[in-house]
Short mmCIF file of C-alpha atoms in Angstrom, two decimals:
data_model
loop_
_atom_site.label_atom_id
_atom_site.label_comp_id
_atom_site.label_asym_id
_atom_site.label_seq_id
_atom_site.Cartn_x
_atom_site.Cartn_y
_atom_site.Cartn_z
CA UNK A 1 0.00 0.00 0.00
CA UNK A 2 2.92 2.44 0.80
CA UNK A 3 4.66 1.32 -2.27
CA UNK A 4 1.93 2.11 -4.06
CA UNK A 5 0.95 5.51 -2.67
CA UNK A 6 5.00 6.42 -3.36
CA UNK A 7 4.45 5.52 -7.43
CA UNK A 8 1.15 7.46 -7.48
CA UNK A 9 2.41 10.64 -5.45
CA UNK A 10 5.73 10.55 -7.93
CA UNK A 11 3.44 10.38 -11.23
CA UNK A 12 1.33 13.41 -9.86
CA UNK A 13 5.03 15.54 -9.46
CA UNK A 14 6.10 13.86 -13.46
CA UNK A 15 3.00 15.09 -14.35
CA UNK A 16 3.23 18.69 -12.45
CA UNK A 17 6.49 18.99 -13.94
CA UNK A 18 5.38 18.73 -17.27
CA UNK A 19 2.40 21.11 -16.92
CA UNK A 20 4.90 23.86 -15.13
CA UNK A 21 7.22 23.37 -18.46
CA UNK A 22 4.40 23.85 -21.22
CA UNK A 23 3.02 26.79 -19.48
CA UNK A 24 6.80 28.55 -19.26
CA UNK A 25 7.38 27.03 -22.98
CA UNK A 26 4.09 28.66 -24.29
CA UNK A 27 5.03 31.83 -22.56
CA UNK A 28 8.27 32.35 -23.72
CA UNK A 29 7.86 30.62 -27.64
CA UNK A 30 7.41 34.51 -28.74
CA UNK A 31 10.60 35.24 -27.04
CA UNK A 32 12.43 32.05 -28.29
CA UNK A 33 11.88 32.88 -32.10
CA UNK A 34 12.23 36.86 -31.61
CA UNK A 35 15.55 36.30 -30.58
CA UNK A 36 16.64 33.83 -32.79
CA UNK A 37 14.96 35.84 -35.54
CA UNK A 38 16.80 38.98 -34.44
CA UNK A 39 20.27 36.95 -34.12
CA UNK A 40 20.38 35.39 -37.78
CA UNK A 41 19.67 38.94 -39.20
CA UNK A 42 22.71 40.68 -37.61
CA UNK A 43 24.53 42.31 -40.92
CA UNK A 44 27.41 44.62 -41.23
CA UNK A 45 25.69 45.92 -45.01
CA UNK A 46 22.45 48.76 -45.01
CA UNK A 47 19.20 46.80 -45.71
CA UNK A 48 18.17 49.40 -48.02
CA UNK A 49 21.40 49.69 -50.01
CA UNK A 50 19.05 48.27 -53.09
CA UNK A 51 16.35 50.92 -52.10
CA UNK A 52 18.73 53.83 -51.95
CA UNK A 53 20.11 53.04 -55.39
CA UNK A 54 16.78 52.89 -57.19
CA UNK A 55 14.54 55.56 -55.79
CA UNK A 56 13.25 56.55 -58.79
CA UNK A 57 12.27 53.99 -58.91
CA UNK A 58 8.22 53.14 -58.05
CA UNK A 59 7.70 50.05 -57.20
CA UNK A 60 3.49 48.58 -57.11
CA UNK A 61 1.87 44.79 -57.23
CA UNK A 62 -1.71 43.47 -57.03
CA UNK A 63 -2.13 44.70 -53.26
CA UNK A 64 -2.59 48.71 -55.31
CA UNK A 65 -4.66 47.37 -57.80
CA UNK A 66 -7.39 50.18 -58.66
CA UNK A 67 -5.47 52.81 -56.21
CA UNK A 68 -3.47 56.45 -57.47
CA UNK A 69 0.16 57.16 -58.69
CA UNK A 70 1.43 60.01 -58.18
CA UNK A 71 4.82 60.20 -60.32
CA UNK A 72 7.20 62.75 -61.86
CA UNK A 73 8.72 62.97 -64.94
CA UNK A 74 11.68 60.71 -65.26
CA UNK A 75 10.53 58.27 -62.67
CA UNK A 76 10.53 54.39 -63.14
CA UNK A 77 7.60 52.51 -62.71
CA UNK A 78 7.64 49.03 -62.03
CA UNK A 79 4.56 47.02 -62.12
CA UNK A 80 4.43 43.55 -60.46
CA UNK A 81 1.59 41.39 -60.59
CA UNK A 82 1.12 37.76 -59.84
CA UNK A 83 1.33 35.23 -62.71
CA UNK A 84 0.83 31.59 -63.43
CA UNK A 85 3.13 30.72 -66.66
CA UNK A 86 2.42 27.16 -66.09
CA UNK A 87 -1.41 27.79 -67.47
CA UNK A 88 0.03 29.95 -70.68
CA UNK A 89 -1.81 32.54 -69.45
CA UNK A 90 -0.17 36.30 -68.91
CA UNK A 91 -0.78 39.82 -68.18
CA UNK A 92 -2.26 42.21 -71.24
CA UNK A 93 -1.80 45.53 -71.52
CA UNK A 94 -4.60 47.46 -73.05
CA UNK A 95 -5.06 50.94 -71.55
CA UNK A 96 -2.08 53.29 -71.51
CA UNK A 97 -0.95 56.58 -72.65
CA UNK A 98 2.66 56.14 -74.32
CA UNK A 99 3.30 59.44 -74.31
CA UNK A 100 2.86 59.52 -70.50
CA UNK A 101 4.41 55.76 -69.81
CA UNK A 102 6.78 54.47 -71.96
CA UNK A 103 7.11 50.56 -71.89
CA UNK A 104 11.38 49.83 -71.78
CA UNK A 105 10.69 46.80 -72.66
CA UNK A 106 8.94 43.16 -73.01
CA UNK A 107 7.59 42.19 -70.13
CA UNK A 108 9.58 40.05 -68.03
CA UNK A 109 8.88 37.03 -65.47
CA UNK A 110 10.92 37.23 -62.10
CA UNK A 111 10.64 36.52 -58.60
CA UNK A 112 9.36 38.96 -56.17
CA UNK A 113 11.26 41.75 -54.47
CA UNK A 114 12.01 42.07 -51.05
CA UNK A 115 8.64 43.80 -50.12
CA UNK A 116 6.51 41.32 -51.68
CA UNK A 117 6.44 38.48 -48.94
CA UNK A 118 6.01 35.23 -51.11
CA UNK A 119 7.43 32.82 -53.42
CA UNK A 120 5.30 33.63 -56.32
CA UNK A 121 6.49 33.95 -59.85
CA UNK A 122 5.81 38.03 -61.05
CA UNK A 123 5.32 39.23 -64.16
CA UNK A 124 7.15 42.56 -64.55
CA UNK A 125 6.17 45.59 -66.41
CA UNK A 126 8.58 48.55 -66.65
CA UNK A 127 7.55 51.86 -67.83
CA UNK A 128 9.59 55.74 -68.13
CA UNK A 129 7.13 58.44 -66.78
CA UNK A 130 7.60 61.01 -69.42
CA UNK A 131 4.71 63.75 -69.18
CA UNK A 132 1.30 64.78 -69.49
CA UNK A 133 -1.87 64.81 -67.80
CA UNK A 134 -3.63 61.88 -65.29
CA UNK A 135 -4.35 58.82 -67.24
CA UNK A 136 -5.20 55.36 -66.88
CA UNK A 137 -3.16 52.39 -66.82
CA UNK A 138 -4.85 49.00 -67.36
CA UNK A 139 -3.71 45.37 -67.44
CA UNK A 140 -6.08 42.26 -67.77
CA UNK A 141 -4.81 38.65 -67.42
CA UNK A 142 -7.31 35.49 -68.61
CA UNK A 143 -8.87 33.38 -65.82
CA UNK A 144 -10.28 29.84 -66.26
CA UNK A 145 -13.77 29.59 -64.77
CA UNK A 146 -14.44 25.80 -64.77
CA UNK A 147 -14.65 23.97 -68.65
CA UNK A 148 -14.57 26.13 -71.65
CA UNK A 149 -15.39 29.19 -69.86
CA UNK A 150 -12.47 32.04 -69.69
CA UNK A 151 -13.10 35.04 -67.38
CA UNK A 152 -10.78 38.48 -67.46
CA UNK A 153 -9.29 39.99 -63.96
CA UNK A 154 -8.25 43.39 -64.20
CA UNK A 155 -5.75 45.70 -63.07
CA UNK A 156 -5.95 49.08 -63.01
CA UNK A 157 -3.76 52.51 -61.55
CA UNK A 158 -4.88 56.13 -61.63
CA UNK A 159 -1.53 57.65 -62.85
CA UNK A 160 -1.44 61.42 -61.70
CA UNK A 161 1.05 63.55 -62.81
CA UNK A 162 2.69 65.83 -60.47
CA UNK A 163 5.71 68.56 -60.24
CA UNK A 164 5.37 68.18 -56.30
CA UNK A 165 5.15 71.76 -55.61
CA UNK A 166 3.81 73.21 -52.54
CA UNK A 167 3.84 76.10 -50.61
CA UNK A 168 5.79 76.09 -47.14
CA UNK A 169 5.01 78.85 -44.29
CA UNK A 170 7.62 79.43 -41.45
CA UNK A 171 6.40 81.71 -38.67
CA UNK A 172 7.72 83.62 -35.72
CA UNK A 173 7.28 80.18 -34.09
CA UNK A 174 9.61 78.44 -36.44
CA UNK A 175 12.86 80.54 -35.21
CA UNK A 176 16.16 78.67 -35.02
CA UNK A 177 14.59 75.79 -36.08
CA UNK A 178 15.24 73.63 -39.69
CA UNK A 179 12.72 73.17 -42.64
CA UNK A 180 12.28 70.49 -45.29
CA UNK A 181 11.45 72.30 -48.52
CA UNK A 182 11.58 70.58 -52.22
CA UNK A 183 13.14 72.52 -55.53
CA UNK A 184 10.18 74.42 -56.89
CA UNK A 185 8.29 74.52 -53.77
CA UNK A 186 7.08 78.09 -52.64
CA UNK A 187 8.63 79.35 -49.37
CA UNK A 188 6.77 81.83 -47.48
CA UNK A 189 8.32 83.65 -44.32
CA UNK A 190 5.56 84.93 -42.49
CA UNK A 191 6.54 87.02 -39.39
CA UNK A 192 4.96 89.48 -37.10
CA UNK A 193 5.80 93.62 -37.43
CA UNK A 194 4.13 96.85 -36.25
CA UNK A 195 5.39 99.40 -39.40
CA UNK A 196 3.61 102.38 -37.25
CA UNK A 197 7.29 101.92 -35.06
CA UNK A 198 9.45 102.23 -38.05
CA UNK A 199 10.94 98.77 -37.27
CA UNK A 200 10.75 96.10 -40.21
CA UNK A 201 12.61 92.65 -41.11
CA UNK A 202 15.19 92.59 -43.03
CA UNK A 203 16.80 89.93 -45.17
CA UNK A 204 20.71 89.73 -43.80
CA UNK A 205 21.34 86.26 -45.21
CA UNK A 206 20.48 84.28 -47.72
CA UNK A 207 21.89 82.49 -50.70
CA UNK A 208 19.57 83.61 -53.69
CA UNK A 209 20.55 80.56 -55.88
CA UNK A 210 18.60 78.42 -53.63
CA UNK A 211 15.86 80.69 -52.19
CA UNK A 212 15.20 83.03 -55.07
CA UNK A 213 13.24 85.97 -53.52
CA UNK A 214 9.99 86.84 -55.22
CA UNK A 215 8.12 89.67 -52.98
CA UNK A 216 8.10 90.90 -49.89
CA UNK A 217 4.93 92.36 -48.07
CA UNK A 218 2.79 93.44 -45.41
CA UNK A 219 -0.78 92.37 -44.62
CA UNK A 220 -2.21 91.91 -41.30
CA UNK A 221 -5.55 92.73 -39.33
CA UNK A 222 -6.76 96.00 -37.57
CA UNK A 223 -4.96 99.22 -38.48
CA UNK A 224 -1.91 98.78 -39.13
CA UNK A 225 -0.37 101.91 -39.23
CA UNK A 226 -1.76 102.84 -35.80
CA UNK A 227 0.54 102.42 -32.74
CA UNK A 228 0.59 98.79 -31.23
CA UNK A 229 -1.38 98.15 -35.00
CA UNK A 230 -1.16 93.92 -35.67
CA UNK A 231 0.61 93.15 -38.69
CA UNK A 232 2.87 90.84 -40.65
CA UNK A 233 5.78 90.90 -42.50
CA UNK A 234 5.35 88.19 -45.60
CA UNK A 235 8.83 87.56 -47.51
CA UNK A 236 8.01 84.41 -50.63
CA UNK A 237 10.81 83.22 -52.23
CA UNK A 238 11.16 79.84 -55.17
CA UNK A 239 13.24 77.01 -54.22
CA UNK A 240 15.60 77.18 -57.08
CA UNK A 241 18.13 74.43 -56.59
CA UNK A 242 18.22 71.60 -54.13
CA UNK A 243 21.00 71.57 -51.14
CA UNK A 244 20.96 73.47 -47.50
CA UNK A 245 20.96 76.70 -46.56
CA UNK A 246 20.49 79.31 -44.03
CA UNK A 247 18.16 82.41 -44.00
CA UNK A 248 18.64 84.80 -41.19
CA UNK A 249 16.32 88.20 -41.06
CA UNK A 250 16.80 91.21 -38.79
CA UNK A 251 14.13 93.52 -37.07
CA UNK A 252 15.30 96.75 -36.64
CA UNK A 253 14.83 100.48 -38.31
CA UNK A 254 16.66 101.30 -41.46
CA UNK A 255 18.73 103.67 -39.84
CA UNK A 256 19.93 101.43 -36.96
CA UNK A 257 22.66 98.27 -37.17
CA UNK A 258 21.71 96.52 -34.36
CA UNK A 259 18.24 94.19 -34.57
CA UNK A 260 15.70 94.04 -32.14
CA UNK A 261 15.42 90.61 -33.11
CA UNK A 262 16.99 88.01 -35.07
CA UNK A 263 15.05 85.63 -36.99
CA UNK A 264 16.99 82.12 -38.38
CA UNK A 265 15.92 79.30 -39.67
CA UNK A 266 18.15 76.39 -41.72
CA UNK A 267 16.46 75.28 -45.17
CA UNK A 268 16.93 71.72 -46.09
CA UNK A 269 16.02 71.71 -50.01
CA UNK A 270 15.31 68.10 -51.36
CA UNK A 271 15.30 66.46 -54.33
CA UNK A 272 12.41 64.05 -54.84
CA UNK A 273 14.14 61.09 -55.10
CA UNK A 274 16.34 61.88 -52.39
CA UNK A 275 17.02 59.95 -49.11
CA UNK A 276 15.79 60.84 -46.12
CA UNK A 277 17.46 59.39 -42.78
CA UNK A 278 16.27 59.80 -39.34
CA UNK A 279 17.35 58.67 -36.13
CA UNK A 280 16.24 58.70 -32.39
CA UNK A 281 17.01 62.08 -31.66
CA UNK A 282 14.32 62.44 -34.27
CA UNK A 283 11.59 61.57 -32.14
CA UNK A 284 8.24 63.33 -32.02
CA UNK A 285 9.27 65.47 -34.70
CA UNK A 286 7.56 66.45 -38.10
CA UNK A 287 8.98 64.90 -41.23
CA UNK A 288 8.02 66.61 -44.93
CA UNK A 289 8.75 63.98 -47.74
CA UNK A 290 8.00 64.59 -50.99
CA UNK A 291 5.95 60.97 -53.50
CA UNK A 292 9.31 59.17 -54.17
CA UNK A 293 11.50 60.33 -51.28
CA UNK A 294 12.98 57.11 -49.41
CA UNK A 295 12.55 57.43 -46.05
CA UNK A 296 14.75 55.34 -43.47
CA UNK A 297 14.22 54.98 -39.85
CA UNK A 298 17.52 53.82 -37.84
CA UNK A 299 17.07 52.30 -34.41
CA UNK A 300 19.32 51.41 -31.70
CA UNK A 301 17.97 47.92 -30.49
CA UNK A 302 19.65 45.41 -28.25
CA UNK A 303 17.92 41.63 -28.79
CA UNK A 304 19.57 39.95 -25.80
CA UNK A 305 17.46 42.43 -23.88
CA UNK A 306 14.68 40.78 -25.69
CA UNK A 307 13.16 43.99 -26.67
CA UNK A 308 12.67 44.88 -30.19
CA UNK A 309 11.12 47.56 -32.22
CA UNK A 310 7.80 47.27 -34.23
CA UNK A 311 5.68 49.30 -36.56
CA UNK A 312 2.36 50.11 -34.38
CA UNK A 313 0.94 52.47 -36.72
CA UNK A 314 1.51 53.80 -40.25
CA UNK A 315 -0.57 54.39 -43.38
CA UNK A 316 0.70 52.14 -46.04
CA UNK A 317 -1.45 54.25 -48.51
CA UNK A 318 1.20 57.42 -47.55
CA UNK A 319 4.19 55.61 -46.53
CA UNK A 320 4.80 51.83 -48.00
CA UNK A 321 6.96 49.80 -46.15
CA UNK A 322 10.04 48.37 -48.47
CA UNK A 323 11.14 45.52 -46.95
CA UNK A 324 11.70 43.61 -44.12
CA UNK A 325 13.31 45.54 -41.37
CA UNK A 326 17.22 43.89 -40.35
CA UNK A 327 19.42 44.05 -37.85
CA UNK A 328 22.56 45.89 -37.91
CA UNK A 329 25.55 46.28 -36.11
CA UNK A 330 28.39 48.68 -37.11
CA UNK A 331 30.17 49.01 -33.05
CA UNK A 332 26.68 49.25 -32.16
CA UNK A 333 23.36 47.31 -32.98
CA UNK A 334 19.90 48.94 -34.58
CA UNK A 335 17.20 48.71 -37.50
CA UNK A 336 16.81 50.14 -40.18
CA UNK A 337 13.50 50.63 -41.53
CA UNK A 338 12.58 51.51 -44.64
CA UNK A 339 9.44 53.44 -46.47
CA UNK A 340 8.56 55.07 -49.34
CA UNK A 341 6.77 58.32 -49.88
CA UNK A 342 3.43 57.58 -52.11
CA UNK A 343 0.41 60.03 -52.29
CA UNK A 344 -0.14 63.38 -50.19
CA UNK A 345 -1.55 63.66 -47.07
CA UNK A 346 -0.44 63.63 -42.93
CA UNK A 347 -0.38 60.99 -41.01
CA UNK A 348 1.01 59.65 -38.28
CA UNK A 349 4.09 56.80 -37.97
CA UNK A 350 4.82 55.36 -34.67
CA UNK A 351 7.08 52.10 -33.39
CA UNK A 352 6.97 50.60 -29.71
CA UNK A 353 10.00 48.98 -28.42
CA UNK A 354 8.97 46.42 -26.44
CA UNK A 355 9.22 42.65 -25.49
CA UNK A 356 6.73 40.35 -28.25
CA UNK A 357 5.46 38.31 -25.14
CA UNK A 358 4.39 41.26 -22.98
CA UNK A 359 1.44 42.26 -24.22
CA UNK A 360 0.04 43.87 -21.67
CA UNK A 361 2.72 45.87 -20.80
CA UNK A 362 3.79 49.57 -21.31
CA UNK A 363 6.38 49.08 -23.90
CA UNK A 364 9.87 50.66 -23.08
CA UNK A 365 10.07 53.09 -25.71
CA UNK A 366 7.85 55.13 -28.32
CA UNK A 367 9.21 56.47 -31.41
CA UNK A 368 6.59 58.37 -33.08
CA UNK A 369 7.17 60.80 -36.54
CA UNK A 370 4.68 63.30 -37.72
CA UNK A 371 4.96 62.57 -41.56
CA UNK A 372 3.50 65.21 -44.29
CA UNK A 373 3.46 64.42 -48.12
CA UNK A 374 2.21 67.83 -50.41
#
C-alpha cells in the first residue's frame, strides 16, 4: 500500500512537472523565435542599399490594384503582378498613354522583391514616366472559370502627374529651427511687425541661388499703421536648386545696425528622389517627404534584452513599407527601416519597443514621426 501511494504521489510531481514546463514554454515561444529571428539577421551591409540606389524607382503589385500614382517625370515605374506561366496565361496591356508611360521593354517574369512576402512567380512591367496629364493604366490577365469558360481579372492605376510643388510657411514660431522644402516649392516667411514703429525685417542672409526671392509684403488685421497696430511681415521666395541653406532676417529700423530681433531658420532643399534618414534624436518630430522620397528609420535595439522595435501604426497608402526591417551592427546594434513616400496627405508613424510576449505591458520606448506628403 505504501509502495503504491509512493508511485502514485511521484506520477502526480512527473505530471506537475510537465504542466509547469508547457506553461513557461508557451510563454516564452514569442521570445524564443524573436531572438533567434533577431540573431540570424545581424549584418554589417544597409538593408536598403538596393532601395537607396533605385529611388526613382516606383515600385506597385496586385495589393494597389485600382489605387493612385502620383509620379514625376523621369521616374521608373515598375509594375508587379502575380502570374501563373504554367497555365500559358499572362498579363495584357490594353489601356495606356505612351506618351505619358513608356514601356522599356517586353515584359519580363521574375521573382518577387524584397517587399513582396512570397514565393510567387511576377510578371514585370517597366515603364519611363515622361509627361502629361492623369491617365489610366490598365492590365487584364485570362482566368479559367471551370470547362470552356475564360473570365478576365483586371488591373488598373490612376496615374497622376505631379511637379510636387507646394507652398511652405515658417512663422515667428519656427525661429532657429530647420525646414524640409523641395526645388520648386514656394517658401513663405511669415513674421509678425508693427510698421507704425518704423521697425521692419530685413533679409541679412540668404543664398539667392537656392531661395530666389519673389516679394516681400505686409498684410495683417486692424490698423496697421496705428501704434501697437497687428501686422505681418510676408517675404516668398522659389526654391531654385536643391541643397541646404540658411536664411537669417533682422528687425530693426533702417537707420539702426543693431536688430531688435533676429530671426533664423536652416532650409533643407530636397530632391524628390532623395534619401531621407532619421534617427532617435528624431523623435516626435515632423517629417516633410515629398511621393518618391525614401525614407529610413535607424534604431538602436539590443535583442539579448529581448526587446525589439515594431511598426504600431503607419498608413501604407502614404508611406509603404520596403522591406523587411534587419538588424545591424556597425560598433553598435539597430534597424533600419525603410518606407517610401506615395500620395499626399499627414499621417502619423509610430514604433513601440517592447518585449513580443508582454502584451500587456507599457512598452519601453515610443518612437513616433509626424509625416506630411504635399
Amino acid at each position: 500500500m505504501l509502495l503504491s501511494l509512493k508511485i502514485e504521489r511521484k506520477q502526480i510531481y512527473t505530471i506537475l512537472t510537465i504542466v509547469v514546463f508547457m506553461i513557461i514554454l508557451h510563454n516564452y515561444s514569442d521570445f524564443v523565435s524573436s531572438f533567434f529571428a533577431d540573431a540570424s539577421e545581424v549584418s554589417t551591409q544597409d538593408s536598403c542599399s538596393s532601395t537607396v540606389g533605385s529611388t526613382k524607382i516606383i515600385s506597385v503589385s496586385d495589393e494597389n490594384n485600382s489605387e493612385a500614382v502620383t509620379l514625376k517625370q523621369n521616374h521608373l515605374l515598375m509594375v508587379q503582378l502575380a502570374s501563373n506561366p504554367g497555365t500559358g496565361y499572362g498579363w495584357q496591356l490594353v489601356q495606356n498613354n505612351p506618351e505619358q508611360l513608356k514601356l522599356l521593354e517586353n515584359p519580363t517574369l521574375e521573382p518577387p522583391n524584397q517587399s513582396i512576402q512570397n514565393d510567387s512567380v511576377y510578371q514585370v512591367f517597366r515603364f519611363q514616366v515622361q509627361s502629361g496629364a492623369s491617365s489610366i493604366l490598365e492590365l487584364q490577365y485570362p482566368q479559367e472559370q471551370g470547362t470552356n469558360n475564360l473570365s478576365t481579372k483586371s488591373y488598373r492605376l490612376n496615374i497622376l502627374m505631379s511637379n510636387s510643388s507646394a507652398t511652405i510657411t515658417a512663422t515667428d514660431f519656427d525661429n532657429n529651427q530647420e525646414i524640409r522644402v523641395a526645388k520648386d516649392d514656394i517658401f513663405v516667411v511669415r513674421l509678425r511687425t508693427n510698421p507704425a514703429s518704423g521697425y521692419s525685417w530685413q533679409i541679412v542672409s540668404n543664398n539667392p541661388n537656392q531661395l530666389k526671392l519673389l516679394d516681400n509684403s505686409i498684410s495683417g488685421d486692424g490698423n496697421q499703421t496705428a501704434p501697437g497696430g497687428s501686422a505681418y511681415q510676408v517675404f516668398r521666395f522659389q526654391v531654385a536648386s536643391e541643397g541646404t541653406s540658411v536664411l537669417e532676417l533682422q528687425y530693426r529700423r533702417p537707420e539702426e545696425t543693431t536688430p531688435k530681433e533676429t530671426y533664423r531658420i536652416g532650409v533643407q532643399i530636397l530632391e524628390q528622389t532623395e534619401v531621407v534618414r532619421l534617427t532617435e534624436s528624431d523623435n516626435n518630430k515632423e517629417v516633410r517627404l515629398i511621393p518618391g522620397n525614401t525614407l529610413i528609420v535607424r534604431l538602436d535595439a539590443n535583442p539579448d534584452s529581448g526587446q525589439s522595435w515594431q511598426v504600431i501604426q503607419n498608413d501604407a497608402n502614404k508611406l509603404k513599407p520596403l522591406g523587411s526591417p534587419v538588424l545591424q551592427q556597425t560598433g553598435t546594434q539597430y534597424k533600419n527601416f525603410c518606407f517610401q513616400a506615395q500620395s499626399a496627405g499627414t499621417s502619423t508613424l509610430e514604433f513601440h519597443y517592447s518585449r513580443p510576449w508582454e502584451r500587456n505591458q507599457p512598452p519601453l520606448n515610443i518612437y513616433r514621426l509626424n509625416v506630411k506628403i504635399p
